[in-house]
């Protein structure tokens, strides 16, 4: 048994639209294909002993223990591995719960699919689930505890922090899309121009000046003091002599903390003698040369959270501690406290495990204690100098107990410092009295305050403090998405995408679009190459200047990683034809339809799916989609169009030479096809079909008929606007057509166009594509044999697992099956083939170069055109 491939799906995919985060593992069972679990002696018993919690997996039996029943009856190892992968994630604090295992068309090879929360944890779970299964089969030992701990380590390394995560969860609950920018806590909410960014609890609205002020404790204290807000007396020191002067002025006890410190690092509290003060000074100077010395205020440690200048929560913080029982020592009491089910590793639970560190030992040393000391019964021993939850501290919610004067004071503080998200640290006996009465003081004002103590206090009510952050970033009525039109299909995707983008741009939007030749914003190419996958879509959606996205979405990206967006407004399916079959477990048009429909299933509620009524596999989806459906057709008498008309639905048809919108029996003629340049005066029928799809999508979005018509008339089929899409170059004696056609349907479209071309000699330059089926390569050769008088066979740069001789043999076999007696020759290099074709050109010869890599061909032909122009100039 071996893993052939592990894929990480991050968006809507063929397995699930709703569950975007899936691991897809291609697993070869090898000899285990013939050994279900009931034929492996002792397998079920060893599995149950190693992971007894699998008893909760109901499986298809629908009852507790159902999975073990399946194992007892006999099931295949891929199914077992799916359940193991899910359960070890659950045991590591990542309960996900979705899984599927399906055999491929290749016997013994399965796709094992399961959900994950953290990507690298999912990959690790996939690898270890196979190792666990192998150990169980071979009756070998496996360290399941070590596996679970490693999963926790990966989880903590990868996951968003609790504050960031809570804001993301709140955004998701409101259907706001999000993108993690890098591997840290920087997150983008929304798309394009409507995006907002935040990192931890610093938002894009947070003033950098305010952060600088909050980080400068001396300046913060000065500003608050001048605003009549109580702060501890003290000063800033760098030398022991300065320290002594301040102590003489303010008296003991004191607190020392580094000027530029955070999270309590380098702080010493409740210092009562000069020796301890000098030690504290040195400790603080490990973090900052300048150290704040101030009067130690007795009382409890409170944190008040203010968001958008409104108090939203308050908590009392208690440092990690143990309570003596007169019997156990401190180490034993820590271990007992860590058994509390509320405590866990990192941020997995409400509380964090207490770890012994330098801070712990220093505090114990001050008490003349060690870890072996047995505290008296009821004695509280503090183990940390700060009350951070991440070091084992606890929090008690006191939001409803804060006195109105204290609320007003904290809201004032947020405005004085200028922070939109602000944590105010207060030392006081309570918050039920105004600070001026209780003798309390403001210790610090924090930028990027943690939310965990409010989200999940150890006592009291949890507060959804993420909600006011999202309210601030997206007030009611503010958009968070941008319009998205996604285009998929076999042929015509790029042209349809570019045409829709042209219409959108002409309507005043700044449009970003992805195609098989590059990523564009407006008409500027930003990245060259096949950019039809999720990374390219995300590129557009992350750009803060983009107002409208048009995304070509190919099968490869969907299969590889899923979609790069959560929902689109309109999904366009141009057609479903034979192409790339036999790859990635896509063997027939039914399989391909399942991939393409992912785009249509992602259409938002109330959005539109645009389908080709002339395409059999496309129309099969009509009744099975949640979105509204509109059809386009080259024939207004198409039965599906007729049916839609009777039902009063919207269609777009080619009738009497016009591109026409139909609403029931009403017709709205947009433009005559002859006047749309990319249709080549109406001769290129496949281009008319692309115009229909684009026009219908634009109309459904809400663009005016006249605006659509103007855009169609100004979209020129040039290499600049449409590289490799019916590009015709005129020379004095001949013409050259370059097109991206590379599958039978594409070849047939070119054949139909060439029937309208009057030429005594039609030369074709073609090639076979190595990763296509034999029958598809032959069929392309056969179509080429029908439409050309002479054929030049060239070789693709990437043979994709075949030899040149094998591919050329299939092409020649197809040519010979065309039933025509025509000549052909083999010229391996594309450039040489083009040069040779042009050397053969006679008066009115029409040369057609069909290629899936068109940039080199265009460059060469344009170079020849330029040379011909220069030569004509010399002869004048």
Short mmCIF file of C-alpha atoms in Angstrom, two decimals, residues 568-570 602-609 626-629 700-701:
data_model
loop_
_atom_site.label_atom_id
_atom_site.label_comp_id
_atom_site.label_asym_id
_atom_site.label_seq_id
_atom_site.Cartn_x
_atom_site.Cartn_y
_atom_site.Cartn_z
CA UNK A 568 -19.86 34.03 -7.90
CA UNK A 569 -22.74 36.15 -9.15
CA UNK A 570 -22.93 34.46 -12.55
CA UNK A 602 -20.82 28.06 -6.49
CA UNK A 603 -23.26 30.64 -7.91
CA UNK A 604 -24.74 32.64 -5.06
CA UNK A 605 -28.36 32.38 -4.03
CA UNK A 606 -30.38 34.39 -6.53
CA UNK A 607 -27.52 34.35 -9.06
CA UNK A 608 -27.49 32.95 -12.59
CA UNK A 609 -26.07 29.95 -14.41
CA UNK A 626 -29.84 25.74 -7.17
CA UNK A 627 -29.30 28.97 -9.12
CA UNK A 628 -31.53 30.53 -11.74
CA UNK A 629 -30.79 29.31 -15.28
CA UNK A 700 -28.29 39.24 -16.60
CA UNK A 701 -25.89 41.29 -14.51
#
